[in-house]
XYZ file of C-alpha atoms in Angstrom:
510
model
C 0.000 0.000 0.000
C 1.005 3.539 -0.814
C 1.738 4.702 2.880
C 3.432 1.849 4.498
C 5.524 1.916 0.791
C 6.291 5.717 1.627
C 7.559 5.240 5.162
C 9.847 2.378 4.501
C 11.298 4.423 1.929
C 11.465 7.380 4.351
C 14.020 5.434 5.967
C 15.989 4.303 3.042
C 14.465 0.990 2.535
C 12.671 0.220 -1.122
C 10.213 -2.233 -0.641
C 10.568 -4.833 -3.675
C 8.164 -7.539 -5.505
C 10.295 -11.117 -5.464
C 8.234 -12.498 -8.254
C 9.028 -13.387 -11.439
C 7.272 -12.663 -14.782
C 6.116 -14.881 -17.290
C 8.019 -15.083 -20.936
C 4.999 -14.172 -22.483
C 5.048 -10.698 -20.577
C 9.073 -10.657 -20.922
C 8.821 -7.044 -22.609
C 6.453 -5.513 -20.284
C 5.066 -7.310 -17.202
C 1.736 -5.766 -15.901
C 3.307 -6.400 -12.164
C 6.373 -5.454 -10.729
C 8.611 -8.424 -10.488
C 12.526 -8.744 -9.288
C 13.298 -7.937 -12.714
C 11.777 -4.748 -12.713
C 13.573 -4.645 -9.372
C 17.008 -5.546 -10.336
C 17.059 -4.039 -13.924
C 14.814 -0.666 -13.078
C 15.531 0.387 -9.500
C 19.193 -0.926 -9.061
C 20.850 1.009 -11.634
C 19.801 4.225 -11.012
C 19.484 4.468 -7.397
C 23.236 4.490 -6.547
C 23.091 8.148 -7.888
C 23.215 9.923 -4.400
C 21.038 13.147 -6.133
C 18.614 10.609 -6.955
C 18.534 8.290 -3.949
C 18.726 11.635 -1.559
C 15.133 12.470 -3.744
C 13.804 9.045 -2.676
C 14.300 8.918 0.267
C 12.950 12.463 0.712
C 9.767 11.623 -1.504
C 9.108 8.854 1.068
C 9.388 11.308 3.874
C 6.751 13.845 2.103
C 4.649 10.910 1.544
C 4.404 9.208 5.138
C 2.876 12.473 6.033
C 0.170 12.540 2.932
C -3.639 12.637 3.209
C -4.995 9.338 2.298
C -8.607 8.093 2.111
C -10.781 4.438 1.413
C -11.131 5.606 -1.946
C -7.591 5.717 -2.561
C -6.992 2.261 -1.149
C -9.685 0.715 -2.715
C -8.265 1.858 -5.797
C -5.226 0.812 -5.438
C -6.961 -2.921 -4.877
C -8.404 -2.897 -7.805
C -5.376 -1.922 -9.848
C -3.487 -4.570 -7.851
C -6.348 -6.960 -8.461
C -6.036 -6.777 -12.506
C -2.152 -6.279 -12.841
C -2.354 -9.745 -11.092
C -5.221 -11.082 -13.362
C -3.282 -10.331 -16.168
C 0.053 -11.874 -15.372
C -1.619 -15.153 -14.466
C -0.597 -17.483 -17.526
C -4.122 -18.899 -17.979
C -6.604 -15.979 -16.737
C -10.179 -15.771 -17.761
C -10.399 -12.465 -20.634
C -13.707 -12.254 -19.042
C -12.254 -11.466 -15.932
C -9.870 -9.298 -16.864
C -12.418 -7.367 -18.769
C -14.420 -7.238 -15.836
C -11.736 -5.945 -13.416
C -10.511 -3.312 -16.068
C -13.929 -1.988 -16.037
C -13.597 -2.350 -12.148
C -10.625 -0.232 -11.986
C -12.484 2.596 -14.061
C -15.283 2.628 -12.174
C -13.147 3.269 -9.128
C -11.354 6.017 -11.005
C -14.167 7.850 -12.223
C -15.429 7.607 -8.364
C -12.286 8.722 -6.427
C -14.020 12.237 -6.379
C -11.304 14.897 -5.424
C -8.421 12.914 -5.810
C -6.388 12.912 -1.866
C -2.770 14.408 -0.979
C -1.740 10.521 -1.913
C -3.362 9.457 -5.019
C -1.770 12.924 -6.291
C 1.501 12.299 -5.184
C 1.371 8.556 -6.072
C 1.222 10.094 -10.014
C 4.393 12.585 -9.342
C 5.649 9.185 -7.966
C 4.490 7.204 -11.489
C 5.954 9.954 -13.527
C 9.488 10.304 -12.077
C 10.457 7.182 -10.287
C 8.498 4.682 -12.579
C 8.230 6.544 -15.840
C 11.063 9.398 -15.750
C 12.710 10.646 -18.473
C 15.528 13.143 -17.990
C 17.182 15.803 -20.105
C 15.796 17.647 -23.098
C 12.602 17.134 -24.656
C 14.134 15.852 -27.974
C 16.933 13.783 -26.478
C 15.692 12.519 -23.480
C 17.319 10.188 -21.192
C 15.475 6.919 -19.545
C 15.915 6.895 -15.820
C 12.447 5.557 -14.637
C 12.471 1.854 -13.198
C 9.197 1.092 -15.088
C 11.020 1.475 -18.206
C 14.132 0.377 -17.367
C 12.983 -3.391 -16.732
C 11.073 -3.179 -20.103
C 12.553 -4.809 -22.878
C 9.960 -2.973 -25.452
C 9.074 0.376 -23.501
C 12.132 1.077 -22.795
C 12.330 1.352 -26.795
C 8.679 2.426 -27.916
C 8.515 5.517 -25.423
C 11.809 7.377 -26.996
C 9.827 6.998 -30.199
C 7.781 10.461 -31.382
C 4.481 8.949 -30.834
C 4.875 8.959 -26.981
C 4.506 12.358 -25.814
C 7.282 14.229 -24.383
C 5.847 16.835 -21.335
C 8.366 18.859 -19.672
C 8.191 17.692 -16.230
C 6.422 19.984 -13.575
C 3.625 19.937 -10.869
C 1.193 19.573 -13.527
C 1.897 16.171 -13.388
C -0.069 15.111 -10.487
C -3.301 16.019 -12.692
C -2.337 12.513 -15.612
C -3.798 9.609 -13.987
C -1.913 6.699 -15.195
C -2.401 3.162 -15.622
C 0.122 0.976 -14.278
C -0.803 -2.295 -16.812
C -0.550 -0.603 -19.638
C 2.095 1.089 -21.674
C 2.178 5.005 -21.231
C 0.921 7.117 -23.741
C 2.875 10.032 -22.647
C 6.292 10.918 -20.585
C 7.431 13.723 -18.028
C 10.986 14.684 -19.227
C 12.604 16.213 -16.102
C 16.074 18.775 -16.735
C 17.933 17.088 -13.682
C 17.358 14.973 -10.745
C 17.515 18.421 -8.987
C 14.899 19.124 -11.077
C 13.025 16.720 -9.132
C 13.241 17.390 -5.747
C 12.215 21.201 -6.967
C 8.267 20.281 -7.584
C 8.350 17.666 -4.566
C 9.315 20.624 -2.289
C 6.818 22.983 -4.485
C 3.760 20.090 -3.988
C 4.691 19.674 -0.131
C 4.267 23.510 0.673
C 0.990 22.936 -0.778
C -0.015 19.810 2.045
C -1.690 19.825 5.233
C 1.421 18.678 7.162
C 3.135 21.734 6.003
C -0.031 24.341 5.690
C -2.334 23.169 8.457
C -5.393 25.533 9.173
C -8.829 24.739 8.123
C -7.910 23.040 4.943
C -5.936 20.649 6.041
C -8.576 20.211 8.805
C -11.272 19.834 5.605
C -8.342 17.431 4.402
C -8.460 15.032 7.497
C -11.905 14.771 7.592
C -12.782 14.110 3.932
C -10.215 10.877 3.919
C -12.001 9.311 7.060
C -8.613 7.620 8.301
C -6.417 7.781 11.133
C -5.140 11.635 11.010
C -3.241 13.508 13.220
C -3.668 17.318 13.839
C -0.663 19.432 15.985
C -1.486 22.063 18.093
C 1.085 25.326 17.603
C 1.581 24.121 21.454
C 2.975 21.409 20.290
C -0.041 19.015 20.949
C -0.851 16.021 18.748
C -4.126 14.844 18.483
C -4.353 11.386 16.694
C -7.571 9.748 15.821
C -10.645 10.238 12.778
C -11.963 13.373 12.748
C -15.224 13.979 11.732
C -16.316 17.785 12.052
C -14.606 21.135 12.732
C -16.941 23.947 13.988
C -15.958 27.376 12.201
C -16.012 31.169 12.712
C -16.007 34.163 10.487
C -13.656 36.557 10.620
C -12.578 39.845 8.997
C -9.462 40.115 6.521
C -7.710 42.253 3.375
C -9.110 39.888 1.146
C -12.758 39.910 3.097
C -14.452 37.454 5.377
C -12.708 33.899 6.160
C -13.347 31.174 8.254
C -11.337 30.121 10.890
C -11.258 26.546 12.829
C -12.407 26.894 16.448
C -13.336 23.828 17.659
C -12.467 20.283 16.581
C -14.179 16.276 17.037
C -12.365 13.200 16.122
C -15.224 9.723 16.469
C -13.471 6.616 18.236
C -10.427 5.991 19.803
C -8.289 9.050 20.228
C -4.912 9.663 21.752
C -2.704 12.549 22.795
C 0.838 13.765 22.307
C 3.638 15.724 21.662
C 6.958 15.668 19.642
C 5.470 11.674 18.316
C 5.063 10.490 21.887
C 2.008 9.300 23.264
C 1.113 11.729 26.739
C 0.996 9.565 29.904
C -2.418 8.920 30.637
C -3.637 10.147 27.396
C -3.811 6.757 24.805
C -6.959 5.508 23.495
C -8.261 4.210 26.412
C -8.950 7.611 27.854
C -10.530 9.134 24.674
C -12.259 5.483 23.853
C -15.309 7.611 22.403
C -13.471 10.530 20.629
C -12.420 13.624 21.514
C -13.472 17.412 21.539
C -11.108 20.580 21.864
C -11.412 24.415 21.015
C -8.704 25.897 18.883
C -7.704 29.672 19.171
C -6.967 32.943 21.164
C -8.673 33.024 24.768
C -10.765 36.726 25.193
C -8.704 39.383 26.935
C -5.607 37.367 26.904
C -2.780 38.920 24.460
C -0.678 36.463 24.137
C -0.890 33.275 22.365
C -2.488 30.569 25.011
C 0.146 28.461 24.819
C 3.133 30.782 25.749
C 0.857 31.752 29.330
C 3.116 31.327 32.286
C 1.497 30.079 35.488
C 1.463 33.637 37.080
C -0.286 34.909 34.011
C -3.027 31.936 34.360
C -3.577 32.972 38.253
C -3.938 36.509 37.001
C -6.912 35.359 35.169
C -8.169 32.940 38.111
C -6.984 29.050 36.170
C -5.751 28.014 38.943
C -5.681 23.819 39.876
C -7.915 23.089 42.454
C -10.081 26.213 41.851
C -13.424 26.514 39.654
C -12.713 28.684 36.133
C -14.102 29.588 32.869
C -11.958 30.352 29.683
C -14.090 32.335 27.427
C -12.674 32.115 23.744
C -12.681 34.879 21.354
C -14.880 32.545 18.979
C -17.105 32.586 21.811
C -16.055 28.987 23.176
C -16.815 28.679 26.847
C -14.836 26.044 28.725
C -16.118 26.302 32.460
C -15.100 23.713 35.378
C -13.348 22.722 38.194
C -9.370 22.638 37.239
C -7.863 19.665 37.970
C -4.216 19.309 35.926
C -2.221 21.760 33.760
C 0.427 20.336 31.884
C 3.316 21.776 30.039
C 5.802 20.205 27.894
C 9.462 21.941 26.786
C 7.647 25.415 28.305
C 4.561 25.072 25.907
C 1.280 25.365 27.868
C -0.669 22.020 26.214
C -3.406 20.687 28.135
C -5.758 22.042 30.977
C -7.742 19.085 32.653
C -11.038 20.247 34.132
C -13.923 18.305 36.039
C -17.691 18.820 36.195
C -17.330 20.738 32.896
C -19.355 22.572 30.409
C -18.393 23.350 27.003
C -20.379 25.626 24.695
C -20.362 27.365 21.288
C -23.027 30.143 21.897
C -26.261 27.609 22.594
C -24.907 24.284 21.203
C -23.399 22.237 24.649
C -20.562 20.716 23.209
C -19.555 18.713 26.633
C -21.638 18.079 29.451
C -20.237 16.786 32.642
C -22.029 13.866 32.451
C -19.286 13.018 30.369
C -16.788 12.752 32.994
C -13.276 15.275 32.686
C -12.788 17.762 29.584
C -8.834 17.823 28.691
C -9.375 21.313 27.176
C -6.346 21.591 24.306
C -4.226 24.958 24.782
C -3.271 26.086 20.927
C -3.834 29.227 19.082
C -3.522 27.596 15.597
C -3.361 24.241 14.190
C -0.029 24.595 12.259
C 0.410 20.679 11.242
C -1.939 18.011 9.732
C -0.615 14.748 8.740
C -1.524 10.681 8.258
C -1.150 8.417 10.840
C -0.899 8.228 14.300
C 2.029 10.631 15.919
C 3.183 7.828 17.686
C 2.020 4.739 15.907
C 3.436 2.127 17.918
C 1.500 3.456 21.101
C -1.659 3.684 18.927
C -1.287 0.184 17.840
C -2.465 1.586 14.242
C -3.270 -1.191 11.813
C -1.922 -0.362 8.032
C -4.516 -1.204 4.884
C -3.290 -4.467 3.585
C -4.696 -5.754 0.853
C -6.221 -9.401 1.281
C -5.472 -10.689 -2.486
C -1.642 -12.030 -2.611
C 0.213 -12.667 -5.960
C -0.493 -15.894 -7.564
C 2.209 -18.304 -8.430
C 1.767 -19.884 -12.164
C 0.882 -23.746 -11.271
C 4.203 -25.793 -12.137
C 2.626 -28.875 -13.898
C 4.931 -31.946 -15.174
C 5.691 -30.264 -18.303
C 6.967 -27.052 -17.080
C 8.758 -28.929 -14.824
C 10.658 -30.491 -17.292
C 11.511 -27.326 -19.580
C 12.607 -25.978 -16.559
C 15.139 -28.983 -15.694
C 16.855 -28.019 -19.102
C 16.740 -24.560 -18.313
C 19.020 -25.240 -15.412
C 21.350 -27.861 -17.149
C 21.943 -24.828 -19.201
C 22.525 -22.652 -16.433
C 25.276 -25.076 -14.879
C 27.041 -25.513 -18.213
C 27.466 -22.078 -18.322
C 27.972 -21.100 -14.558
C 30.559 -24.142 -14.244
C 32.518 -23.978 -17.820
C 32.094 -27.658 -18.410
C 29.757 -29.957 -20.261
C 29.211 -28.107 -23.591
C 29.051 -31.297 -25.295
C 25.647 -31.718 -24.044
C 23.988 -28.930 -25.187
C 23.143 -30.750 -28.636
C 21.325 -33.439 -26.533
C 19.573 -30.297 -24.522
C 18.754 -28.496 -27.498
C 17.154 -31.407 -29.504
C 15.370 -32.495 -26.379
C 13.645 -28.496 -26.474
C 12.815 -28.579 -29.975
C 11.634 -32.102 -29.439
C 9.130 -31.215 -26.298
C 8.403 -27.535 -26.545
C 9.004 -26.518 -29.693
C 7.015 -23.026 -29.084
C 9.978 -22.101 -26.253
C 12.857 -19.859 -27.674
C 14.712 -18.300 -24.833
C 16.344 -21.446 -24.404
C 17.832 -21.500 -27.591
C 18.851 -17.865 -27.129
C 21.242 -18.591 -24.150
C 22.582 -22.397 -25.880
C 23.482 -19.615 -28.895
C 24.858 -17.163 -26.767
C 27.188 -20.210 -24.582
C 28.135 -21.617 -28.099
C 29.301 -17.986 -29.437
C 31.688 -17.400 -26.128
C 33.072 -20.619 -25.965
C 33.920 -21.100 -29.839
C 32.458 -24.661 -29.820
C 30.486 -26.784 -32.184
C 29.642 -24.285 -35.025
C 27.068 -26.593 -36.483
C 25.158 -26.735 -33.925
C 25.074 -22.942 -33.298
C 24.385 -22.502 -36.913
C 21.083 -24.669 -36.846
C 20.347 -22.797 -33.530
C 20.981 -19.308 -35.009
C 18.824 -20.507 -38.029
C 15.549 -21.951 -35.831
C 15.768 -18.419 -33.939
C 15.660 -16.052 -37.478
C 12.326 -18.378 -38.305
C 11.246 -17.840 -34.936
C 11.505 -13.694 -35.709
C 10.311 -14.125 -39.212
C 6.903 -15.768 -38.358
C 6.103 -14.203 -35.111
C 6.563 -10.363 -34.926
C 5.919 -10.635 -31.458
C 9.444 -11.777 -30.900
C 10.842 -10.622 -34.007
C 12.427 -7.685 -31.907
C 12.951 -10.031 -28.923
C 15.051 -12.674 -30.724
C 16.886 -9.282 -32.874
C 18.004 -7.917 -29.659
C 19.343 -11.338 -28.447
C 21.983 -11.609 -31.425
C 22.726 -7.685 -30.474
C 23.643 -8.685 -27.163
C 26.015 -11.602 -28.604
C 27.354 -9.193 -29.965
C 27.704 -6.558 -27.441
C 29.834 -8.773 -25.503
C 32.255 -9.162 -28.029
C 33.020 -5.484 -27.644
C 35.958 -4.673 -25.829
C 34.057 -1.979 -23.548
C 32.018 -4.642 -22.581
C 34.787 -7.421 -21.748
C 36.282 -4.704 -19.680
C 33.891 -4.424 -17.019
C 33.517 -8.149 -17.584
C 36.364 -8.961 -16.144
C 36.212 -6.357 -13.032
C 32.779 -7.571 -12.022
C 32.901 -9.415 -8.917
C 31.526 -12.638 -10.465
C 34.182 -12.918 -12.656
């Protein structure tokens, strides 16, 4: 899933797929494999620009706005690229989860802080292209690991989009090939609309729209007091006033309600006292300025809060200027690093002109001291004290069934790979070759590597002759492979060049 994807790589770590795709999908697999892995990611991440955007990308992305939608997307998309790398799946079924994942995209409504960064994802780290629009360079995983995309999108009918924050407005769709590219000027380039889309999220702007933010994606959010208090749970309304500015009347956040289990904190750490078990129902706080009081609530010392009779032990009222009443018995005031953050009271009554928006009934009010909220993010602040439970999708990769047959092209498959890994034994590849043509006669990657062992080694010239000539009728009748089997006789090739025997022989294998 997205998130949990975003926070590993926050800390460096790229979560990978270890499967493996079928032949039939050896251009372009519909789901990431170790190949994608290994030939996409690999290369290009040792480039400490690049890696140092990564890793910063999954940093901006932990703290995203996500919502159901979004994951249920992402299900559905997971749900077809699976379909269709099954060797033997039902067309009826993939038709039917195509139109699945459409449906979900025409319903994701305004798309969250995640699905839009998932596409500046998609179009740098999957799909990026790098340099000038008429030259550009691949540097994108996705096309990387594909044999034929990695070709077909430098040709003129892909379109080539200077990169930019525009980008988060192309949906994409990640079993299909692209029909357009972002080409980026530099991996500096990069980072430049990352930073320019972050200033734009609720982690960075808080305020009412990141409050609007939290509630619209119904998850696990957390909103941070300019105190310094984090309040972690689903929230589900904000209460609003007007007030008076250059640009006219605006409305302001002034008092806040998360539904469930709720928990307190500050700097990521869960408050003593203050987990879910104590705000098992929800919880309700004011936001703002306190009438007649100058100074920003939090910054009060406890001399200033005498002077205006909060004193523990003692009844009090704190009258907001949105015209919040708080009135009770105070019980606890607690500070944290100098910050005022919480005032407990008892037998308290909270109000918003007539609305009662705590009754004592309802046992203690822990009344949050903040005059903004400055910080919205995802999540839990501390998440291992919440015990928060990441989406994971139920539906797990499918392994193509290994039946007698495979098994057995697969047994030659290895013979070859022990010739080859151990230097002896080329005699036999005759014997293996005849028995492919023999039992699968439709398999030609085989035959590829036997003419690729027999070109290195200078043995048996006959043999690689008939081989070389079953591959050209391979290309000639099947255009699928056509370019496959060409770019097998250019690798041969390739590493004949001396370039290529040079790092050849200071590779640690060798």
């Amino acid at each position: 899933p997205p998130a949990a994807f975003m926070e590993f790589q926050a800390y460096k770590v790229l979560v990978i797929a270890c499967d493996m795709r079928q032949i039939r999908h050896i251009e372009y697999t519909p789901a990431p494999d170790i190949v994608h892995e290994a030939a996409g990611h690999a290369p290009i991440i040792v480039d400490r620009e690049y890696s140092n955007y990564l890793q910063r990308f999954g940093e901006v992305g932990a703290k995203a706005m996500q919502s159901r939608r979004d994951f249920e997307l992402y299900q559905a998309i997971r749900h077809l690229s699976i379909l269709k790398e099954l060797p033997n799946s039902d067309p009826k079924e993939v038709e039917e989860a195509t139109r699945e994942v459409e449906r979900r995209q025409k319903n994701l409504g305004e798309p969250s802080e995640m699905a839009l960064l998932s596409r500046l994802h998609w179009w740098t780290v999957e799909y990026g292209l790098i340099g000038t629009l008429n030259k550009p360079k691949i540097y994108g995983a996705g096309l990387l690991s594909s044999i034929g995309e990695s070709v077909s999108c430098l040709e003129a009918n892909v379109k080539k989009i200077p990169y930019s924050i525009d980008a988060q407005n192309t949906p994409f769709d990640i079993t299909t090939r692209q029909p357009q590219l972002f080409v980026s000027r530099n991996f500096n380039h990069l980072r430049e609309v990352l930073e320019e889309f972050a200033s734009t999220m609720a982690y960075q702007v808080g305020g009412l729209e990141g409050i609007n933010k939290a509630i619209e994606c119904n998850n696990i959010a957390t909103c941070e007091y300019s105190s310094g208090l984090q309040v972690s749970g689903t929230f589900t309304e904000i209460l609003t006033a007007s007030e008076e500015s250059a640009n006219g009347p605006r409305a302001l956040p002034i008092y806040l309600r998360t539904a469930g289990p709720t928990a307190l904190a500050f700097q990521n750490k869960e408050l003593p006292g203050h987990g879910k078990d104590r705000h098992a129902e929800g919880f309700g706080a004011p936001i703002g300025r306190w009438r007649n009081v100058h100074a920003a609530p939090e910054n009060l010392s406890n001399d200033q809060l005498h002077s205006i009779g909060i004193v523990e032990g003692k009844k009090a009222t704190v009258a907001f200027e949105s015209c919040v009443t708080v009135s009770g018995r105070v019980e606890k005031i607690l500070r944290q690093d100098g910050k005022l953050l919480l005032i407990t009271f008892s037998n308290c009554t909270v109000k918003h002109g007539d609305r009662l928006l705590f009754d004592p009934a309802w046992g203690e009010f822990d009344m949050a001291v903040g005059e903004k909220i400055s910080s919205i993010f995802n999540g839990a602040a501390d998440k291992d004290a919440f015990l928060e439970v990441a989406l994971v999708p139920k539906e797990r990769t499918i392994k193509a069934p290994s039946d007698t047959r495979r098994k057995k092209l697969e047994s030659l498959y290895q013979q070859v790979r022990d010739i080859r890994d151990r230097k002896v034994g080329y005699e036999r590849l005759g014997e293996i070759w005849e028995t492919q043509q023999a039992q699968h006669p439709d398999d030609w990657l085989l035959s590829m590597e036997i003419f690729e062992i027999l070109d290195e080694v200078g043995q048996q010239p006959e043999l690689k002759e008939r081989v070389a000539k079953f591959l050209k009728q391979v290309a000639l009748t099947n255009k699928d492979k056509q370019t496959l089997v060409d770019w097998g006789f250019r690798l041969v090739e390739y590493h004949k060049m001396p370039e290529y025997r040079a790092i050849h022989e200071r590779s640690p294998a060798h």
